[in-house]
PDB file of C-alpha atoms in Angstrom:
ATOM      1  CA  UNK A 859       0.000   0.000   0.000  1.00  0.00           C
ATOM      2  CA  UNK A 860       0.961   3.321  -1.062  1.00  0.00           C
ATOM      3  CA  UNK A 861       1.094   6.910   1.652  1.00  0.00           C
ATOM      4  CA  UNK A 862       1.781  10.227   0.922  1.00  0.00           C
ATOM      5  CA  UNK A 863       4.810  11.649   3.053  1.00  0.00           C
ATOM      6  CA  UNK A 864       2.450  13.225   5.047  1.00  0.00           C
ATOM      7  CA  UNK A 865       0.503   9.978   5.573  1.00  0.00           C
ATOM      8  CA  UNK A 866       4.168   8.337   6.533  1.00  0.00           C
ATOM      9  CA  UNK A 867       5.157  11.270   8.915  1.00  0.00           C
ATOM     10  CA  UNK A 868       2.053  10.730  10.736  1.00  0.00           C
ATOM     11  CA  UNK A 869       2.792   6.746  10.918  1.00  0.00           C
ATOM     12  CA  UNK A 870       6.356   7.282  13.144  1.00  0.00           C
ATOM     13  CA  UNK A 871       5.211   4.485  15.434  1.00  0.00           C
ATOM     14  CA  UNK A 872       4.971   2.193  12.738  1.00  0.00           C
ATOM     15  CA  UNK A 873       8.980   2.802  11.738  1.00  0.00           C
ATOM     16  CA  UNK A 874      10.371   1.845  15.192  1.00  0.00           C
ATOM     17  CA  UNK A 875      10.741  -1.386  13.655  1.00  0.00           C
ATOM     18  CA  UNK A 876      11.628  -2.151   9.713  1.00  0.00           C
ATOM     19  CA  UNK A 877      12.452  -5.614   7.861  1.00  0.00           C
ATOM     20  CA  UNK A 878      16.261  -4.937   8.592  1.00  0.00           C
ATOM     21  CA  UNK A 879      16.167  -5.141  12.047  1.00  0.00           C
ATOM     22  CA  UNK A 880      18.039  -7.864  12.302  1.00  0.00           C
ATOM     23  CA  UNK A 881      20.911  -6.920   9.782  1.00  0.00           C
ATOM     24  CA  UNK A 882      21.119  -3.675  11.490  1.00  0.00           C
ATOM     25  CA  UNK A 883      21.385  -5.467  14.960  1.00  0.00           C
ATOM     26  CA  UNK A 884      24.041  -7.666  13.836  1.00  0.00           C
ATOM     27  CA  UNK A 885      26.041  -3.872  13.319  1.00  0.00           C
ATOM     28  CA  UNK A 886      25.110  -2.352  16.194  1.00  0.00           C
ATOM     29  CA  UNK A 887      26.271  -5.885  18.100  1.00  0.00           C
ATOM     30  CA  UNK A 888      29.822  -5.724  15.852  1.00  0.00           C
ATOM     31  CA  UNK A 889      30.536  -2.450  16.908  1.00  0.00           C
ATOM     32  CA  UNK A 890      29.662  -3.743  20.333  1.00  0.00           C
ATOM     33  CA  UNK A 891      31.523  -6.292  20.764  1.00  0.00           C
ATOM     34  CA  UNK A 892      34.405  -4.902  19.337  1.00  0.00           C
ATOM     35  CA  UNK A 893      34.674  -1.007  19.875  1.00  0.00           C
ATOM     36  CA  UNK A 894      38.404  -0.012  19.366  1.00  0.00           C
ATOM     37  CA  UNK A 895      39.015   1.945  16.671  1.00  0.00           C
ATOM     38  CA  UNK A 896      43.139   0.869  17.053  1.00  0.00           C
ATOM     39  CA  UNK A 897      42.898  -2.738  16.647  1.00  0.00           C
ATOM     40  CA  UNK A 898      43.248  -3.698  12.962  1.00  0.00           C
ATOM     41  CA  UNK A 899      41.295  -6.355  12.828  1.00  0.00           C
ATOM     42  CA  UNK A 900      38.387  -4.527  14.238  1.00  0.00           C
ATOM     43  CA  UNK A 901      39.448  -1.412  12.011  1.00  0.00           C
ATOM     44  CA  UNK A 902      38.729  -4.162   8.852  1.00  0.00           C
ATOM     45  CA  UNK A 903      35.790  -6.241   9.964  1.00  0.00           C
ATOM     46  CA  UNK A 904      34.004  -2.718  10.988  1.00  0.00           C
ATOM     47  CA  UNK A 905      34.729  -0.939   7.715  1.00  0.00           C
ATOM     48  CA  UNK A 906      34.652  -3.075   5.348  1.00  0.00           C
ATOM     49  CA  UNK A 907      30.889  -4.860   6.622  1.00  0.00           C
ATOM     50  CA  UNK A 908      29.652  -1.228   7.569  1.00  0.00           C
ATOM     51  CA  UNK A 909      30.714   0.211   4.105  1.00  0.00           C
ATOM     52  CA  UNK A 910      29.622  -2.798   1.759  1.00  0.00           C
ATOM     53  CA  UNK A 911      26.279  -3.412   4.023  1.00  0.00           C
ATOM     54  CA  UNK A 912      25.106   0.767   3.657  1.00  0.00           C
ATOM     55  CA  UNK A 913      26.482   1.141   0.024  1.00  0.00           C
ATOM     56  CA  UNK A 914      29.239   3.159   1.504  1.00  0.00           C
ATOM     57  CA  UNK A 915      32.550   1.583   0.585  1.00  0.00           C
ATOM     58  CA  UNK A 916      35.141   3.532   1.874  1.00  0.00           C
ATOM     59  CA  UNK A 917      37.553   2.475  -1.643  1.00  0.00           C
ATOM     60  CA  UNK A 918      35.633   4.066  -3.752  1.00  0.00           C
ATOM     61  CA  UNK A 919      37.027   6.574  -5.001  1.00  0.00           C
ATOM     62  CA  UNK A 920      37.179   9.668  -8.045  1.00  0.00           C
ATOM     63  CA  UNK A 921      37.984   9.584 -11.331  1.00  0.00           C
ATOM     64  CA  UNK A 922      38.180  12.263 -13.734  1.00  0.00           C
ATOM     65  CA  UNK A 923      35.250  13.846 -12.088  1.00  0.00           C
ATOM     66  CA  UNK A 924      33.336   9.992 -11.835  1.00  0.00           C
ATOM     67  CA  UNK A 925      33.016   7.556  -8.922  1.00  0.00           C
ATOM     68  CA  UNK A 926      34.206   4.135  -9.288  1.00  0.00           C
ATOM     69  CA  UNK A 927      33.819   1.090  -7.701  1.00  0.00           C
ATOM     70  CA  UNK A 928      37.352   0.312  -8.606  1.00  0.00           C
ATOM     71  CA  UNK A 929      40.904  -0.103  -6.739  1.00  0.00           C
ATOM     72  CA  UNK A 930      41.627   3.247  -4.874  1.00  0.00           C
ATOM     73  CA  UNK A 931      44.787   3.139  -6.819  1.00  0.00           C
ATOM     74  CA  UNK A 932      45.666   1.264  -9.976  1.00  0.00           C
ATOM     75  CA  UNK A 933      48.284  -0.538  -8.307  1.00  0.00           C
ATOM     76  CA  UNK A 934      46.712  -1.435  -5.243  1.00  0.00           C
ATOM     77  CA  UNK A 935      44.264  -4.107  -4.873  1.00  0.00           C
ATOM     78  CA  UNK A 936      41.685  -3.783  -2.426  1.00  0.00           C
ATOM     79  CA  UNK A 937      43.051  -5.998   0.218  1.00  0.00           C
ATOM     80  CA  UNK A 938      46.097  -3.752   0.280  1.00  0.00           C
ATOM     81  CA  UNK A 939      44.325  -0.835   0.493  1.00  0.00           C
ATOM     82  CA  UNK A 940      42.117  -1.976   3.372  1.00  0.00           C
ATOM     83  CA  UNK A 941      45.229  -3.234   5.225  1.00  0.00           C
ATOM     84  CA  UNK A 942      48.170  -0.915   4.406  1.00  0.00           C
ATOM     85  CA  UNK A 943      45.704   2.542   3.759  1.00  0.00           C
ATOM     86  CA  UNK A 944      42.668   2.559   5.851  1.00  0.00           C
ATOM     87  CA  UNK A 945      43.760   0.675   9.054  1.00  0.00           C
ATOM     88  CA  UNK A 946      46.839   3.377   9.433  1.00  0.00           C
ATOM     89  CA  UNK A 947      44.488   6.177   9.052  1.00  0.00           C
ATOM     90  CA  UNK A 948      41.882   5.044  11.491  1.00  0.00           C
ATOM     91  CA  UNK A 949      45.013   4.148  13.845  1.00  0.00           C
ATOM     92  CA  UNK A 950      45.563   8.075  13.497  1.00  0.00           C
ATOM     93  CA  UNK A 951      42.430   9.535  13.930  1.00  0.00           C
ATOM     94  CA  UNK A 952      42.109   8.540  18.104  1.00  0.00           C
ATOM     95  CA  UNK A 953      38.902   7.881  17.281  1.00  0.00           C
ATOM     96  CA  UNK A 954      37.957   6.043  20.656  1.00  0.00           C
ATOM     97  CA  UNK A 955      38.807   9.065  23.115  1.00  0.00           C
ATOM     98  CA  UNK A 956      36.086  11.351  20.980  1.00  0.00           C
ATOM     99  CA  UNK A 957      33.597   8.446  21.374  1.00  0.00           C
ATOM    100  CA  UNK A 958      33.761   7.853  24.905  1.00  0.00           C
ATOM    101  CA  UNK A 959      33.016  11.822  25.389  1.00  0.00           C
ATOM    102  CA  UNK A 960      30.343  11.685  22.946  1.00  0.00           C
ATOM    103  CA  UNK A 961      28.397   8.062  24.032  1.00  0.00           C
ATOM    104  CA  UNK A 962      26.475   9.375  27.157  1.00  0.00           C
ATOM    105  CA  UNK A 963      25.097  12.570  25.189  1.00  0.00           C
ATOM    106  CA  UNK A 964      22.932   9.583  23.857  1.00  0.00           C
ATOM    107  CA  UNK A 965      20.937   8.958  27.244  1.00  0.00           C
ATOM    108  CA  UNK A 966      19.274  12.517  26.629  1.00  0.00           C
ATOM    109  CA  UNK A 967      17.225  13.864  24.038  1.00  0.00           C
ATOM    110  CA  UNK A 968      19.348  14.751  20.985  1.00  0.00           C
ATOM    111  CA  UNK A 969      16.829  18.032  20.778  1.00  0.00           C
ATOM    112  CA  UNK A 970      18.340  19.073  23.961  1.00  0.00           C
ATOM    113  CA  UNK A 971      22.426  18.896  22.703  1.00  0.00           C
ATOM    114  CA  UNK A 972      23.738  22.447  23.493  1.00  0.00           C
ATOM    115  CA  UNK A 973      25.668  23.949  21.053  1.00  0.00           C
ATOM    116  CA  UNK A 974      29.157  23.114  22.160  1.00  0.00           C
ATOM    117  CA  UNK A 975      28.037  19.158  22.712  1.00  0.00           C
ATOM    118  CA  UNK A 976      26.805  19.533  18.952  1.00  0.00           C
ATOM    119  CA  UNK A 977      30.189  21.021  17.130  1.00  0.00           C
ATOM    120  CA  UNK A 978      31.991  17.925  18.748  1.00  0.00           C
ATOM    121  CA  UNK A 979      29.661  15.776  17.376  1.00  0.00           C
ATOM    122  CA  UNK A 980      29.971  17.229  13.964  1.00  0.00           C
ATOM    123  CA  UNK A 981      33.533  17.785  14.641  1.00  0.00           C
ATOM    124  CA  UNK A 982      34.375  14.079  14.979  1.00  0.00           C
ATOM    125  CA  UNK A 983      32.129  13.443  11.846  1.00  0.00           C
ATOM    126  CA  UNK A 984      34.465  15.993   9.397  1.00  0.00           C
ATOM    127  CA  UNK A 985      37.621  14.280  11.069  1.00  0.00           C
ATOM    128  CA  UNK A 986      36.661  10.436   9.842  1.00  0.00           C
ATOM    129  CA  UNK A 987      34.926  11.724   6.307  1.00  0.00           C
ATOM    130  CA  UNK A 988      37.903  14.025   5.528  1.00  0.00           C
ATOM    131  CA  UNK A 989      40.632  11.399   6.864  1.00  0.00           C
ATOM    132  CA  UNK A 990      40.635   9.720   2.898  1.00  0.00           C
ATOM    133  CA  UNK A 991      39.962  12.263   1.090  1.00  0.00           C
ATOM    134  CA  UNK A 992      43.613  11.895  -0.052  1.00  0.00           C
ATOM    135  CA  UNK A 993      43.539   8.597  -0.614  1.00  0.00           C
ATOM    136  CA  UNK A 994      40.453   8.669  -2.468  1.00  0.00           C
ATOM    137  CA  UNK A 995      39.607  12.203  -3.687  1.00  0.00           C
ATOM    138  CA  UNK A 996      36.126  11.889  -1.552  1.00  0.00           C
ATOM    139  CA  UNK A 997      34.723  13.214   1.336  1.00  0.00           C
ATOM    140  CA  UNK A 998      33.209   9.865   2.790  1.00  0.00           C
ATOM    141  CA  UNK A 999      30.662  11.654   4.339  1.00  0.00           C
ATOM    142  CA  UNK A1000      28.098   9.634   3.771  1.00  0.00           C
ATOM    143  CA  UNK A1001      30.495   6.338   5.360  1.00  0.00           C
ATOM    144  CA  UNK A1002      31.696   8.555   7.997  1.00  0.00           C
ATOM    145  CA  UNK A1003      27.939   9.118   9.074  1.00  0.00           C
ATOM    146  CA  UNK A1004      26.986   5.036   8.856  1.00  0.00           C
ATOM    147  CA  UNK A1005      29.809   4.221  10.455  1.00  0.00           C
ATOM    148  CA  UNK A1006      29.203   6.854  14.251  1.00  0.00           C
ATOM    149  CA  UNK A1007      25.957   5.505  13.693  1.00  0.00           C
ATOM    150  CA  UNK A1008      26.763   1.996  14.457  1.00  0.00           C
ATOM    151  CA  UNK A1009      29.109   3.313  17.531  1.00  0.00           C
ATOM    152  CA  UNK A1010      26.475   5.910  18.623  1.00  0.00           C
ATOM    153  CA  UNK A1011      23.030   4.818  17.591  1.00  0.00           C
ATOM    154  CA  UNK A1012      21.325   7.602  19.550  1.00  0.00           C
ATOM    155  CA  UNK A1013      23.722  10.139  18.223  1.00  0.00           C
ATOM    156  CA  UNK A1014      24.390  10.073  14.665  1.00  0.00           C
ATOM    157  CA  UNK A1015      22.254  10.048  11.754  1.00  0.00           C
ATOM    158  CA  UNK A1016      22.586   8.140   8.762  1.00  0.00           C
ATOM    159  CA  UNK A1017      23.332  10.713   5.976  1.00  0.00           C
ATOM    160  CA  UNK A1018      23.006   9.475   1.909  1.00  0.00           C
ATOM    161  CA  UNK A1019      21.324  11.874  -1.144  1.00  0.00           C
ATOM    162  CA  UNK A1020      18.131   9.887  -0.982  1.00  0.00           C
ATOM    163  CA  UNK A1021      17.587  10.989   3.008  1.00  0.00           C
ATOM    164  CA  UNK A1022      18.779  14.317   2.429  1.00  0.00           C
ATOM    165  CA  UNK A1023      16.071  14.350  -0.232  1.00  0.00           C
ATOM    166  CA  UNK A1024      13.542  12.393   1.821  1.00  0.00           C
ATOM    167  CA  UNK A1025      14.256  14.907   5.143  1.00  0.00           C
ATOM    168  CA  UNK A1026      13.757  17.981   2.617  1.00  0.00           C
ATOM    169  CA  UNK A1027      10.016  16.338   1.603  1.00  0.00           C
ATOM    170  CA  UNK A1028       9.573  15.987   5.291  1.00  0.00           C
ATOM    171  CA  UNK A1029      10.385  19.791   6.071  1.00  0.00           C
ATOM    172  CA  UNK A1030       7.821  20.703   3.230  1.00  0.00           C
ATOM    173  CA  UNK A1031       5.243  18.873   5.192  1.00  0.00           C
ATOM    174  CA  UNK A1032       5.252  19.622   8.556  1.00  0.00           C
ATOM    175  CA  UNK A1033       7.117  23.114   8.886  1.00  0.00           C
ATOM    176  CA  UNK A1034       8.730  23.057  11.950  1.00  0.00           C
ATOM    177  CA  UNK A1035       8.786  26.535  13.988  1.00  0.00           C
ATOM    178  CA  UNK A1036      12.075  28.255  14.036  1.00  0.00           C
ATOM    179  CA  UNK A1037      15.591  27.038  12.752  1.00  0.00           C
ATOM    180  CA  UNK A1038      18.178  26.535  15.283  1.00  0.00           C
ATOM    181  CA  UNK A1039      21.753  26.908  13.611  1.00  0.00           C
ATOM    182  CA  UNK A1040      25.132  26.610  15.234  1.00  0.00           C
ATOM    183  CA  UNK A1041      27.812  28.101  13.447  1.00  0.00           C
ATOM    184  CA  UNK A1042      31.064  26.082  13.139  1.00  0.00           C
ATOM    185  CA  UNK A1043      34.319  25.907  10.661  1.00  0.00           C
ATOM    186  CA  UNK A1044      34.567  22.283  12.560  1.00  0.00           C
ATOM    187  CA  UNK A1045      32.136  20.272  10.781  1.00  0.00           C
ATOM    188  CA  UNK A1046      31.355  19.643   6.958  1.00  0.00           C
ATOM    189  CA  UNK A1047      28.503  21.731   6.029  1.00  0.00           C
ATOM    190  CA  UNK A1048      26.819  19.339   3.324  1.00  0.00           C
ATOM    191  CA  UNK A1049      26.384  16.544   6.790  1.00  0.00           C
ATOM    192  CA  UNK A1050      26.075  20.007   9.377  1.00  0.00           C
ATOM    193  CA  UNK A1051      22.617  20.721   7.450  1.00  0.00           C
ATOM    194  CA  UNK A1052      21.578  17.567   7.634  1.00  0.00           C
ATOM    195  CA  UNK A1053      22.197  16.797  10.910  1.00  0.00           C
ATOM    196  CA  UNK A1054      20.432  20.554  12.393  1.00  0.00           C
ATOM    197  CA  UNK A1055      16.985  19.791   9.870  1.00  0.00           C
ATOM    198  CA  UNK A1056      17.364  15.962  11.080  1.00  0.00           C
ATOM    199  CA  UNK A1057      16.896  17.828  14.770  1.00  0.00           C
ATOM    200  CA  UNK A1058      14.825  20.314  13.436  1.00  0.00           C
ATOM    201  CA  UNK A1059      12.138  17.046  12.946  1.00  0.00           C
ATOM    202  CA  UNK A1060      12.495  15.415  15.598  1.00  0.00           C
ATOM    203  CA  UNK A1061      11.776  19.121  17.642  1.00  0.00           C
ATOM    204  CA  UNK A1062       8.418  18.657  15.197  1.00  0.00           C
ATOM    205  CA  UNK A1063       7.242  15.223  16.901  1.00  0.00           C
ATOM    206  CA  UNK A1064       8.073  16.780  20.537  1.00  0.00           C
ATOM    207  CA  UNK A1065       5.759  19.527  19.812  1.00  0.00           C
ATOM    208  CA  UNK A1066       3.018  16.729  18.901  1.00  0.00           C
ATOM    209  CA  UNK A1067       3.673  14.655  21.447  1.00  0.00           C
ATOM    210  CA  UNK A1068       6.635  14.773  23.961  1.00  0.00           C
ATOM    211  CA  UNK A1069       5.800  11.312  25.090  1.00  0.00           C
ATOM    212  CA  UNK A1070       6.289  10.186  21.675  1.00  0.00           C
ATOM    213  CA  UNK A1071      10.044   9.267  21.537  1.00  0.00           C
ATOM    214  CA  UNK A1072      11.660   9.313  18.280  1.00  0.00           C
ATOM    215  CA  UNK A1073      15.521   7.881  17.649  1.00  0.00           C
ATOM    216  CA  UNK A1074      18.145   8.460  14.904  1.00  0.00           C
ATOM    217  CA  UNK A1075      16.964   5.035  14.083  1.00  0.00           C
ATOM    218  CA  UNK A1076      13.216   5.782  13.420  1.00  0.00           C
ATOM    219  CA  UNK A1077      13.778   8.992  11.725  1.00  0.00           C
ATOM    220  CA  UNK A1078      15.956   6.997   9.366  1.00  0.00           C
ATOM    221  CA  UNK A1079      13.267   4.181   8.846  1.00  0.00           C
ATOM    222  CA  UNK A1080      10.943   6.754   7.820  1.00  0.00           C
ATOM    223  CA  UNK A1081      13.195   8.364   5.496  1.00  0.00           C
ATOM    224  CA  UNK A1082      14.468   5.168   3.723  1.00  0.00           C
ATOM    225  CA  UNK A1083      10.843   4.392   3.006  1.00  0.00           C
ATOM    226  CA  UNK A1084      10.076   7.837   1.703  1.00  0.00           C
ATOM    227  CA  UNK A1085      12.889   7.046  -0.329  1.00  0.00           C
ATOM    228  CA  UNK A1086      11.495   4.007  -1.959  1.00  0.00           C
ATOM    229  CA  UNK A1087       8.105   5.515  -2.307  1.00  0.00           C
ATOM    230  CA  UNK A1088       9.081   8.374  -4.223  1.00  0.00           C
ATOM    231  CA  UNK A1089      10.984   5.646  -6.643  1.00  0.00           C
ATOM    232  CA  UNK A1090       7.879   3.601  -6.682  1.00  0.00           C
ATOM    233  CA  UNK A1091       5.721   6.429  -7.302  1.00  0.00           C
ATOM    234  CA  UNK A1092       8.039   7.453 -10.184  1.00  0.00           C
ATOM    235  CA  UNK A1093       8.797  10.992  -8.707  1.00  0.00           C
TER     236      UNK A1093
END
């Protein structure tokens, strides 16, 4: 059965569970199970499922103004890459001391982030999506997003061209009062808008209902199949 966005912003209930529960839980457990972002084992088993799983592998990469799903360099084959490229950089990044400031932000609302909590959280997302950009000639910005999510479900939201285009749809609909903006040369601005009209939403539902709790994880659910229905629709 076919909804109209509105119809599907009005059904947020319904999109606290989706049929990829399970494949998303087996993530969430990964990440888990095996947090450190030092350990290169970890480093591969994390990027490489994340990336390939969300349609966010980190080798692709630009050429001549395309993206390819080719080796990140012509004489490196992906193995390589994975092991001698990404693993180093993640190594780099100290990753793990950002996330264990950032995880217990997630046991309040994400509406109620102050302004400084909210720069570190975009701050950390511009330091993993620029990290290749010089291996690759891409700002993984969409990977970087998928994989905080997976570390910090309650934090991060999962950023691709069809949600940005699904949360714009949503904004038409329900026209959420004011527009909060925190200014920062910290964060990448493409992700930055996202993430402020991804709060700006979730602000929507508290007006409606402020028992009505809605995560990262539902917003994203609701996006993904406002997504597909445009597609199906042929819009």
């Amino acid at each position: 059965m076919n909804y109209t966005t509105k119809q599907l912003i009005d059904r947020i209930e319904h999109f606290a569970v989706s049929d990829w529960d399970i494949s998303n839980q087996i993530l969430y457990k990964m990440c888990e199970e095996y947090p450190s972002n030092k350990d290169h084992q970890a480093i591969l088993a994390k990027t490489l499922i994340i990336g390939r799983t969300y349609a966010a592998s980190i080798e692709r990469r630009k050429v001549k103004n395309t993206i390819e799903d080719v080796q990140p360099v012509a004489t490196i084959i992906n193995d390589d890459f994975y092991v001698n490229h990404v693993v180093p950089i993640f190594q780099g990044l100290d990753l793990d001391q950002y996330i264990s400031e950032i995880k217990n932000w997630g046991n309040i609302p994400l509406v109620s982030l102050s302004d400084e909590q909210i720069t570190k959280v975009l701050t950390l997302h511009k330091i993993l999506s620029g990290a290749f950009e010089k291996e690759t000639g891409l700002q993984k910005r969409s990977f970087a997003s998928k994989y905080l999510h997976f570390h910090l479900p309650r934090i991060y939201f999962i950023y691709d061209s069809r949600a940005y285009a699904a949360l714009n749809l949503v904004l038409k609909e329900v026209k959420p009062q004011g527009k909060r903006i925190v200014k920062t040369d910290q964060a990448d601005q493409e992700y930055a808008s996202f993430f402020m009209k991804c709060l700006r939403v979730l602000d929507y539902y508290k007006t409606v209902d402020e028992n009505l709790p809605i995560t990262a994880r539902q917003l994203d659910n609701l996006l993904i199949e406002i997504a597909n229905q445009s597609l199906r629709i042929g819009k």
